PDB file of C-alpha atoms in Angstrom:
ATOM      1  CA  MET A   1     -17.731  14.342  40.984  1.00 51.00           C
ATOM      2  CA  GLU A   2     -15.264  16.873  39.678  1.00 59.00           C
ATOM      3  CA  LEU A   3     -12.064  15.517  38.182  1.00 59.00           C
ATOM      4  CA  SER A   4      -8.701  16.638  39.490  1.00 65.00           C
ATOM      5  CA  GLU A   5      -6.327  18.503  37.186  1.00 61.00           C
ATOM      6  CA  THR A   6      -4.253  15.333  36.789  1.00 61.00           C
ATOM      7  CA  GLN A   7      -7.318  13.264  35.871  1.00 57.00           C
ATOM      8  CA  GLN A   8      -8.480  15.924  33.413  1.00 56.00           C
ATOM      9  CA  PHE A   9      -5.038  15.969  31.796  1.00 50.00           C
ATOM     10  CA  LYS A  10      -5.033  12.172  31.438  1.00 51.00           C
ATOM     11  CA  LYS A  11      -8.544  12.221  29.977  1.00 48.00           C
ATOM     12  CA  LYS A  12      -7.606  14.876  27.415  1.00 47.00           C
ATOM     13  CA  LYS A  13      -4.437  12.960  26.553  1.00 46.00           C
ATOM     14  CA  LYS A  14      -6.438   9.750  26.011  1.00 46.00           C
ATOM     15  CA  ILE A  15      -8.983  11.533  23.795  1.00 40.00           C
ATOM     16  CA  LYS A  16      -6.165  13.144  21.825  1.00 45.00           C
ATOM     17  CA  SER A  17      -4.474   9.765  21.426  1.00 45.00           C
ATOM     18  CA  LEU A  18      -7.687   8.140  20.168  1.00 43.00           C
ATOM     19  CA  PHE A  19      -8.230  11.010  17.757  1.00 44.00           C
ATOM     20  CA  LYS A  20      -4.793  10.417  16.252  1.00 57.00           C
ATOM     21  CA  MET A  21      -5.447   6.717  15.615  1.00 74.00           C
ATOM     22  CA  GLY A  22      -5.827   5.978  11.935  1.00 91.00           C
ATOM     23  CA  LEU A  23      -3.764   6.999   8.924  1.00 96.00           C
ATOM     24  CA  ASN A  24      -1.798   9.932  10.288  1.00 96.00           C
ATOM     25  CA  LYS A  25       1.610   9.958   8.588  1.00 97.00           C
ATOM     26  CA  ILE A  26       2.669  10.752   5.019  1.00 97.00           C
ATOM     27  CA  ALA A  27       5.986  10.133   3.268  1.00 96.00           C
ATOM     28  CA  ILE A  28       6.936  11.335  -0.209  1.00 96.00           C
ATOM     29  CA  PHE A  29      10.041  10.093  -1.969  1.00 94.00           C
ATOM     30  CA  LEU A  30      11.785   9.897  -5.317  1.00 93.00           C
ATOM     31  CA  ARG A  31      13.650   6.768  -6.324  1.00 92.00           C
ATOM     32  CA  LYS A  32      17.057   7.794  -7.665  1.00 91.00           C
ATOM     33  CA  THR A  33      19.155   4.631  -7.368  1.00 90.00           C
ATOM     34  CA  TRP A  34      18.518   1.058  -8.429  1.00 92.00           C
ATOM     35  CA  GLN A  35      19.641  -0.374  -5.066  1.00 92.00           C
ATOM     36  CA  ILE A  36      16.902   1.321  -2.989  1.00 91.00           C
ATOM     37  CA  ASN A  37      13.280   0.502  -3.773  1.00 94.00           C
ATOM     38  CA  ARG A  38      10.994   1.698  -0.972  1.00 94.00           C
ATOM     39  CA  PHE A  39       7.870   1.091  -3.044  1.00 96.00           C
ATOM     40  CA  ARG A  40       8.757  -2.583  -3.378  1.00 96.00           C
ATOM     41  CA  GLU A  41       9.665  -2.919   0.302  1.00 96.00           C
ATOM     42  CA  VAL A  42       6.395  -1.443   1.549  1.00 97.00           C
ATOM     43  CA  ILE A  43       4.271  -3.460  -0.902  1.00 98.00           C
ATOM     44  CA  ILE A  44       5.899  -6.759   0.112  1.00 97.00           C
ATOM     45  CA  SER A  45       5.853  -5.914   3.833  1.00 97.00           C
ATOM     46  CA  THR A  46       2.158  -5.031   3.621  1.00 97.00           C
ATOM     47  CA  PHE A  47       1.337  -8.312   1.901  1.00 97.00           C
ATOM     48  CA  ARG A  48       3.288 -10.339   4.460  1.00 95.00           C
ATOM     49  CA  CYS A  49       2.048  -8.414   7.515  1.00 95.00           C
ATOM     50  CA  PRO A  50      -0.350 -10.583   9.609  1.00 93.00           C
ATOM     51  CA  LEU A  51      -2.284  -7.471  10.653  1.00 95.00           C
ATOM     52  CA  VAL A  52      -3.327  -6.785   7.047  1.00 96.00           C
ATOM     53  CA  SER A  53      -6.350  -8.943   6.286  1.00 96.00           C
ATOM     54  CA  GLU A  54      -7.263  -7.266   2.985  1.00 97.00           C
ATOM     55  CA  MET A  55      -5.055  -5.609   0.389  1.00 98.00           C
ATOM     56  CA  ILE A  56      -6.000  -3.923  -2.870  1.00 98.00           C
ATOM     57  CA  LEU A  57      -3.212  -3.576  -5.442  1.00 98.00           C
ATOM     58  CA  CYS A  58      -3.837  -1.467  -8.553  1.00 98.00           C
ATOM     59  CA  SER A  59      -1.414  -1.089 -11.439  1.00 97.00           C
ATOM     60  CA  GLY A  60      -1.417  -0.376 -15.138  1.00 96.00           C
ATOM     61  CA  PHE A  61       1.077  -3.195 -15.681  1.00 96.00           C
ATOM     62  CA  PHE A  62       1.765  -6.479 -13.861  1.00 97.00           C
ATOM     63  CA  GLU A  63       4.925  -7.962 -15.328  1.00 96.00           C
ATOM     64  CA  GLU A  64       5.216 -11.728 -15.513  1.00 95.00           C
ATOM     65  CA  ARG A  65       7.904 -12.772 -18.017  1.00 90.00           C
ATOM     66  CA  ASP A  66      10.574 -15.439 -18.324  1.00 87.00           C
ATOM     67  CA  TYR A  67      13.224 -12.964 -17.120  1.00 88.00           C
ATOM     68  CA  PHE A  68      11.137 -11.361 -14.343  1.00 94.00           C
ATOM     69  CA  GLN A  69       8.201 -12.613 -12.321  1.00 95.00           C
ATOM     70  CA  ALA A  70       6.803 -10.070  -9.877  1.00 96.00           C
ATOM     71  CA  SER A  71       4.599 -12.781  -8.364  1.00 96.00           C
ATOM     72  CA  SER A  72       7.617 -14.513  -6.804  1.00 95.00           C
ATOM     73  CA  ASP A  73       7.680 -11.889  -4.019  1.00 95.00           C
ATOM     74  CA  PHE A  74       4.039 -12.422  -3.063  1.00 96.00           C
ATOM     75  CA  ARG A  75       4.395 -15.394  -0.741  1.00 92.00           C
ATOM     76  CA  TYR A  76       2.591 -15.449   2.595  1.00 91.00           C
ATOM     77  CA  ASN A  77       3.578 -17.716   5.477  1.00 84.00           C
ATOM     78  CA  CYS A  78       0.740 -20.189   5.936  1.00 79.00           C
ATOM     79  CA  ASN A  79      -0.950 -19.946   9.327  1.00 72.00           C
ATOM     80  CA  GLY A  80      -3.260 -22.905   8.930  1.00 73.00           C
ATOM     81  CA  GLY A  81      -6.151 -20.736   7.846  1.00 67.00           C
ATOM     82  CA  GLN A  82      -6.357 -18.807  11.128  1.00 76.00           C
ATOM     83  CA  ASN A  83      -6.333 -15.453   9.331  1.00 81.00           C
ATOM     84  CA  LEU A  84      -7.488 -15.311   5.724  1.00 91.00           C
ATOM     85  CA  LYS A  85      -5.840 -12.578   3.671  1.00 95.00           C
ATOM     86  CA  ILE A  86      -7.719 -11.218   0.641  1.00 96.00           C
ATOM     87  CA  LEU A  87      -5.669  -9.719  -2.191  1.00 98.00           C
ATOM     88  CA  LYS A  88      -7.645  -7.730  -4.774  1.00 98.00           C
ATOM     89  CA  LEU A  89      -5.788  -6.999  -8.010  1.00 98.00           C
ATOM     90  CA  VAL A  90      -6.976  -4.198 -10.290  1.00 97.00           C
ATOM     91  CA  GLY A  91      -5.661  -3.432 -13.804  1.00 93.00           C
ATOM     92  CA  ILE A  92      -4.740  -2.872 -16.611  1.00 93.00           C
ATOM     93  CA  TYR A  93      -3.625  -0.196 -19.064  1.00 94.00           C
ATOM     94  CA  ASN A  94      -3.990  -2.008 -22.420  1.00 92.00           C
ATOM     95  CA  TYR A  95      -4.788  -5.397 -23.898  1.00 92.00           C
ATOM     96  CA  THR A  96      -1.126  -6.109 -24.651  1.00 93.00           C
ATOM     97  CA  TRP A  97      -0.674  -6.832 -20.932  1.00 94.00           C
ATOM     98  CA  THR A  98      -3.707  -9.102 -20.582  1.00 94.00           C
ATOM     99  CA  SER A  99      -1.767 -12.387 -20.562  1.00 95.00           C
ATOM    100  CA  SER A 100       0.911 -11.056 -18.209  1.00 96.00           C
ATOM    101  CA  TYR A 101      -1.759  -9.819 -15.796  1.00 96.00           C
ATOM    102  CA  ALA A 102      -3.563 -13.175 -15.926  1.00 96.00           C
ATOM    103  CA  GLN A 103      -0.287 -15.034 -15.326  1.00 97.00           C
ATOM    104  CA  PHE A 104       0.571 -12.798 -12.358  1.00 97.00           C
ATOM    105  CA  TYR A 105      -2.826 -13.541 -10.833  1.00 97.00           C
ATOM    106  CA  CYS A 106      -2.458 -17.303 -11.356  1.00 97.00           C
ATOM    107  CA  ASN A 107       1.085 -17.411  -9.998  1.00 97.00           C
ATOM    108  CA  VAL A 108       0.269 -15.438  -6.839  1.00 97.00           C
ATOM    109  CA  ARG A 109      -2.696 -17.724  -6.252  1.00 95.00           C
ATOM    110  CA  ASN A 110      -0.564 -20.836  -6.811  1.00 95.00           C
ATOM    111  CA  ASN A 111       2.254 -19.534  -4.615  1.00 94.00           C
ATOM    112  CA  ASN A 112       0.002 -19.403  -1.559  1.00 94.00           C
ATOM    113  CA  CYS A 113      -2.195 -21.749   0.416  1.00 91.00           C
ATOM    114  CA  THR A 114      -5.860 -21.204  -0.452  1.00 89.00           C
ATOM    115  CA  CYS A 115      -6.834 -21.380   3.223  1.00 89.00           C
ATOM    116  CA  CYS A 116      -4.573 -18.380   3.939  1.00 91.00           C
ATOM    117  CA  VAL A 117      -4.732 -16.199   0.814  1.00 95.00           C
ATOM    118  CA  ARG A 118      -7.632 -15.535  -1.535  1.00 96.00           C
ATOM    119  CA  VAL A 119      -6.720 -13.678  -4.721  1.00 97.00           C
ATOM    120  CA  GLU A 120      -9.343 -11.758  -6.704  1.00 98.00           C
ATOM    121  CA  LYS A 121      -8.741 -10.272 -10.163  1.00 98.00           C
ATOM    122  CA  TYR A 122     -10.525  -7.150 -11.384  1.00 97.00           C
ATOM    123  CA  ARG A 123     -10.466  -5.403 -14.743  1.00 95.00           C
ATOM    124  CA  ILE A 124     -11.472  -1.841 -15.577  1.00 93.00           C
ATOM    125  CA  PRO A 125     -13.850  -1.929 -18.585  1.00 91.00           C
ATOM    126  CA  GLY A 126     -12.101  -0.625 -21.695  1.00 87.00           C
ATOM    127  CA  THR A 127      -8.723  -0.910 -19.916  1.00 84.00           C
ATOM    128  CA  HIS A 128      -6.733   2.396 -19.789  1.00 88.00           C
ATOM    129  CA  TRP A 129      -6.241   1.919 -16.042  1.00 92.00           C
ATOM    130  CA  HIS A 130      -3.028   3.737 -15.191  1.00 94.00           C
ATOM    131  CA  ALA A 131      -3.299   4.547 -11.463  1.00 95.00           C
ATOM    132  CA  LYS A 132      -0.889   2.910  -9.046  1.00 97.00           C
ATOM    133  CA  ILE A 133      -2.574   2.390  -5.691  1.00 98.00           C
ATOM    134  CA  MET A 134      -2.174   0.018  -2.770  1.00 98.00           C
ATOM    135  CA  ILE A 135      -4.398  -0.107   0.321  1.00 98.00           C
ATOM    136  CA  GLY A 136      -3.855  -2.440   3.272  1.00 98.00           C
ATOM    137  CA  LYS A 137      -6.681  -2.883   5.778  1.00 98.00           C
ATOM    138  CA  GLU A 138      -7.006  -4.692   9.089  1.00 96.00           C
ATOM    139  CA  ASN A 139      -9.842  -7.146   9.764  1.00 93.00           C
ATOM    140  CA  ASN A 140     -12.285  -4.448  10.876  1.00 93.00           C
ATOM    141  CA  GLY A 141     -11.996  -2.808   7.451  1.00 95.00           C
ATOM    142  CA  ARG A 142      -9.905   0.145   8.616  1.00 97.00           C
ATOM    143  CA  PRO A 143      -6.987   1.148   6.349  1.00 98.00           C
ATOM    144  CA  ILE A 144      -3.629   1.088   8.130  1.00 98.00           C
ATOM    145  CA  VAL A 145      -1.222   1.592   5.223  1.00 98.00           C
ATOM    146  CA  ALA A 146      -1.576   2.850   1.635  1.00 98.00           C
ATOM    147  CA  ILE A 147       0.466   3.981  -1.370  1.00 98.00           C
ATOM    148  CA  ILE A 148      -0.394   6.279  -4.259  1.00 98.00           C
ATOM    149  CA  GLY A 149       2.324   6.927  -6.806  1.00 96.00           C
ATOM    150  CA  SER A 150       3.893   6.323 -10.174  1.00 97.00           C
ATOM    151  CA  SER A 151       5.341   2.811  -9.762  1.00 97.00           C
ATOM    152  CA  ASN A 152       3.850  -0.172 -11.590  1.00 97.00           C
ATOM    153  CA  ILE A 153       4.390  -3.831 -10.718  1.00 97.00           C
ATOM    154  CA  THR A 154       7.109  -4.186 -13.347  1.00 96.00           C
ATOM    155  CA  ARG A 155      10.780  -5.081 -13.492  1.00 95.00           C
ATOM    156  CA  ARG A 156      11.933  -1.475 -13.765  1.00 96.00           C
ATOM    157  CA  ALA A 157       9.615  -0.097 -11.070  1.00 97.00           C
ATOM    158  CA  PHE A 158       9.048  -3.027  -8.688  1.00 97.00           C
ATOM    159  CA  GLY A 159      12.301  -4.912  -9.183  1.00 95.00           C
ATOM    160  CA  ILE A 160      15.854  -4.202  -8.074  1.00 94.00           C
ATOM    161  CA  HIS A 161      17.840  -3.939 -11.298  1.00 92.00           C
ATOM    162  CA  ARG A 162      20.377  -1.546 -12.745  1.00 93.00           C
ATOM    163  CA  LYS A 163      17.914  -0.617 -15.481  1.00 93.00           C
ATOM    164  CA  PHE A 164      15.312   1.058 -13.288  1.00 95.00           C
ATOM    165  CA  ASN A 165      12.707   3.795 -13.567  1.00 94.00           C
ATOM    166  CA  PHE A 166      12.858   7.077 -11.687  1.00 95.00           C
ATOM    167  CA  GLU A 167       9.614   6.843  -9.728  1.00 95.00           C
ATOM    168  CA  SER A 168       7.898   8.960  -7.088  1.00 96.00           C
ATOM    169  CA  ASP A 169       5.469   7.463  -4.569  1.00 97.00           C
ATOM    170  CA  VAL A 170       3.548   8.592  -1.492  1.00 98.00           C
ATOM    171  CA  ILE A 171       2.988   6.374   1.553  1.00 98.00           C
ATOM    172  CA  PHE A 172       0.240   6.851   4.143  1.00 98.00           C
ATOM    173  CA  TRP A 173       0.274   4.855   7.361  1.00 98.00           C
ATOM    174  CA  ASP A 174      -0.954   4.575  10.944  1.00 97.00           C
ATOM    175  CA  ASP A 175       2.084   5.374  13.066  1.00 97.00           C
ATOM    176  CA  THR A 176       0.377   4.126  16.244  1.00 96.00           C
ATOM    177  CA  ILE A 177       0.618   0.496  15.077  1.00 97.00           C
ATOM    178  CA  ASP A 178       3.998  -0.958  16.019  1.00 96.00           C
ATOM    179  CA  ASP A 179       4.294  -3.510  13.186  1.00 96.00           C
ATOM    180  CA  ILE A 180       3.359  -0.962  10.528  1.00 97.00           C
ATOM    181  CA  ARG A 181       5.602   1.747  11.944  1.00 96.00           C
ATOM    182  CA  ARG A 182       8.488  -0.719  12.160  1.00 96.00           C
ATOM    183  CA  PHE A 183       8.537  -1.767   8.508  1.00 95.00           C
ATOM    184  CA  ILE A 184       7.892   1.785   7.308  1.00 96.00           C
ATOM    185  CA  ASN A 185      10.807   3.051   9.384  1.00 94.00           C
ATOM    186  CA  ASN A 186      13.041   0.263   8.083  1.00 92.00           C
ATOM    187  CA  SER A 187      12.276   1.386   4.550  1.00 93.00           C
ATOM    188  CA  LEU A 188      12.555   5.146   5.081  1.00 91.00           C
ATOM    189  CA  GLU A 189      15.498   5.405   7.465  1.00 85.00           C
ATOM    190  CA  ASN A 190      18.503   5.401   5.170  1.00 71.00           C
ATOM    191  CA  ARG A 191      21.056   8.094   5.963  1.00 61.00           C
ATOM    192  CA  GLU A 192      22.597   7.953   2.499  1.00 66.00           C
ATOM    193  CA  SER A 193      19.307   9.099   0.977  1.00 67.00           C
ATOM    194  CA  ARG A 194      17.890  11.230   3.789  1.00 73.00           C
ATOM    195  CA  TYR A 195      17.384  14.245   1.504  1.00 82.00           C
ATOM    196  CA  GLU A 196      15.020  12.447  -0.872  1.00 84.00           C
ATOM    197  CA  VAL A 197      12.353  11.525   1.702  1.00 92.00           C
ATOM    198  CA  ILE A 198       9.779  13.963   3.098  1.00 93.00           C
ATOM    199  CA  VAL A 199       7.755  12.847   6.146  1.00 94.00           C
ATOM    200  CA  SER A 200       4.848  14.821   7.529  1.00 96.00           C
ATOM    201  CA  ASP A 201       1.666  14.571   9.614  1.00 97.00           C
ATOM    202  CA  TYR A 202      -1.803  14.682   8.115  1.00 97.00           C
ATOM    203  CA  ASN A 203      -3.777  17.679   9.348  1.00 95.00           C
ATOM    204  CA  GLN A 204      -7.470  16.851   9.394  1.00 95.00           C
ATOM    205  CA  GLU A 205      -8.244  20.332  10.709  1.00 94.00           C
ATOM    206  CA  ASP A 206      -6.838  22.057   7.623  1.00 94.00           C
ATOM    207  CA  ARG A 207      -9.906  23.546   5.929  1.00 94.00           C
ATOM    208  CA  ARG A 208      -8.747  22.147   2.576  1.00 96.00           C
ATOM    209  CA  ASN A 209      -9.237  18.654   4.006  1.00 95.00           C
ATOM    210  CA  TYR A 210     -12.867  19.485   4.876  1.00 95.00           C
ATOM    211  CA  SER A 211     -12.453  17.873   8.324  1.00 95.00           C
ATOM    212  CA  LEU A 212     -12.175  14.455   6.676  1.00 96.00           C
ATOM    213  CA  SER A 213      -9.756  11.904   8.060  1.00 96.00           C
ATOM    214  CA  LEU A 214      -7.257  10.133   5.839  1.00 97.00           C
ATOM    215  CA  ASP A 215      -9.132   6.901   6.569  1.00 97.00           C
ATOM    216  CA  GLU A 216     -12.286   8.394   5.079  1.00 97.00           C
ATOM    217  CA  LYS A 217     -10.475   9.655   1.998  1.00 97.00           C
ATOM    218  CA  ILE A 218      -8.679   6.350   1.331  1.00 97.00           C
ATOM    219  CA  LEU A 219     -11.850   4.297   1.837  1.00 97.00           C
ATOM    220  CA  LYS A 220     -13.709   6.592  -0.576  1.00 97.00           C
ATOM    221  CA  LEU A 221     -10.901   6.046  -3.089  1.00 97.00           C
ATOM    222  CA  GLU A 222     -11.269   2.278  -2.697  1.00 97.00           C
ATOM    223  CA  ARG A 223     -15.044   2.483  -3.207  1.00 97.00           C
ATOM    224  CA  ASP A 224     -14.555   4.588  -6.343  1.00 97.00           C
ATOM    225  CA  ILE A 225     -12.200   1.955  -7.763  1.00 97.00           C
ATOM    226  CA  LEU A 226     -14.358  -1.073  -6.993  1.00 96.00           C
ATOM    227  CA  GLU A 227     -17.511   0.622  -8.273  1.00 96.00           C
ATOM    228  CA  ILE A 228     -16.089   0.689 -11.812  1.00 95.00           C
ATOM    229  CA  ALA A 229     -13.977  -2.486 -11.668  1.00 95.00           C
ATOM    230  CA  ARG A 230     -15.393  -5.819 -12.837  1.00 95.00           C
ATOM    231  CA  ARG A 231     -14.278  -9.045 -11.224  1.00 96.00           C
ATOM    232  CA  GLU A 232     -12.936 -11.727 -13.549  1.00 92.00           C
ATOM    233  CA  LEU A 233     -13.119 -15.382 -12.551  1.00 79.00           C
TER     234      LEU A 233
END
């Protein structure tokens, strides 16, 4: 049975919509004021988002001191164990930060109910890990939000203090998911700093992307990280 023009249009629209599902948006920004910290906002929102069942957080430095504890922002509302969230931490740059990294891991674990959040700690052999990466995935293993940038989990980069670092980060997200789009928009839409944010679509058809989706690229990045990382108990 031949489809009518209207039915054909709807079918093409549905296929096009399905094709666009997945990581499809990119935002690039430079932090220039201490009051606005988009990196922090997106990291915390990802951790607290019920849709994110697994999150990998990589940093060269996890700061846990008397005057600043990054772990205090990693608190998840207990849901009685209905949806377990797995947080995988990967670090660090040098042995000087070993105790701070260990304390961050312990504090995040202690701040959350074990039936709701499982925290895993990974170390790169020989240290010298300097990449700052976050990937948030839903329960089917598909990435729905990610960050690659220059910001560490430290007071100057992750905190909101007058003594801050000028940092540049890139966010990738699935704009078809309402909850993800909402907290990304809340972070990016600031008229006072509208010139410092660049938002664009990901073009899978660009030959330089080799027809690979952003999902595929981000998942490959995650595999590369976990292949060299060693879990510490």
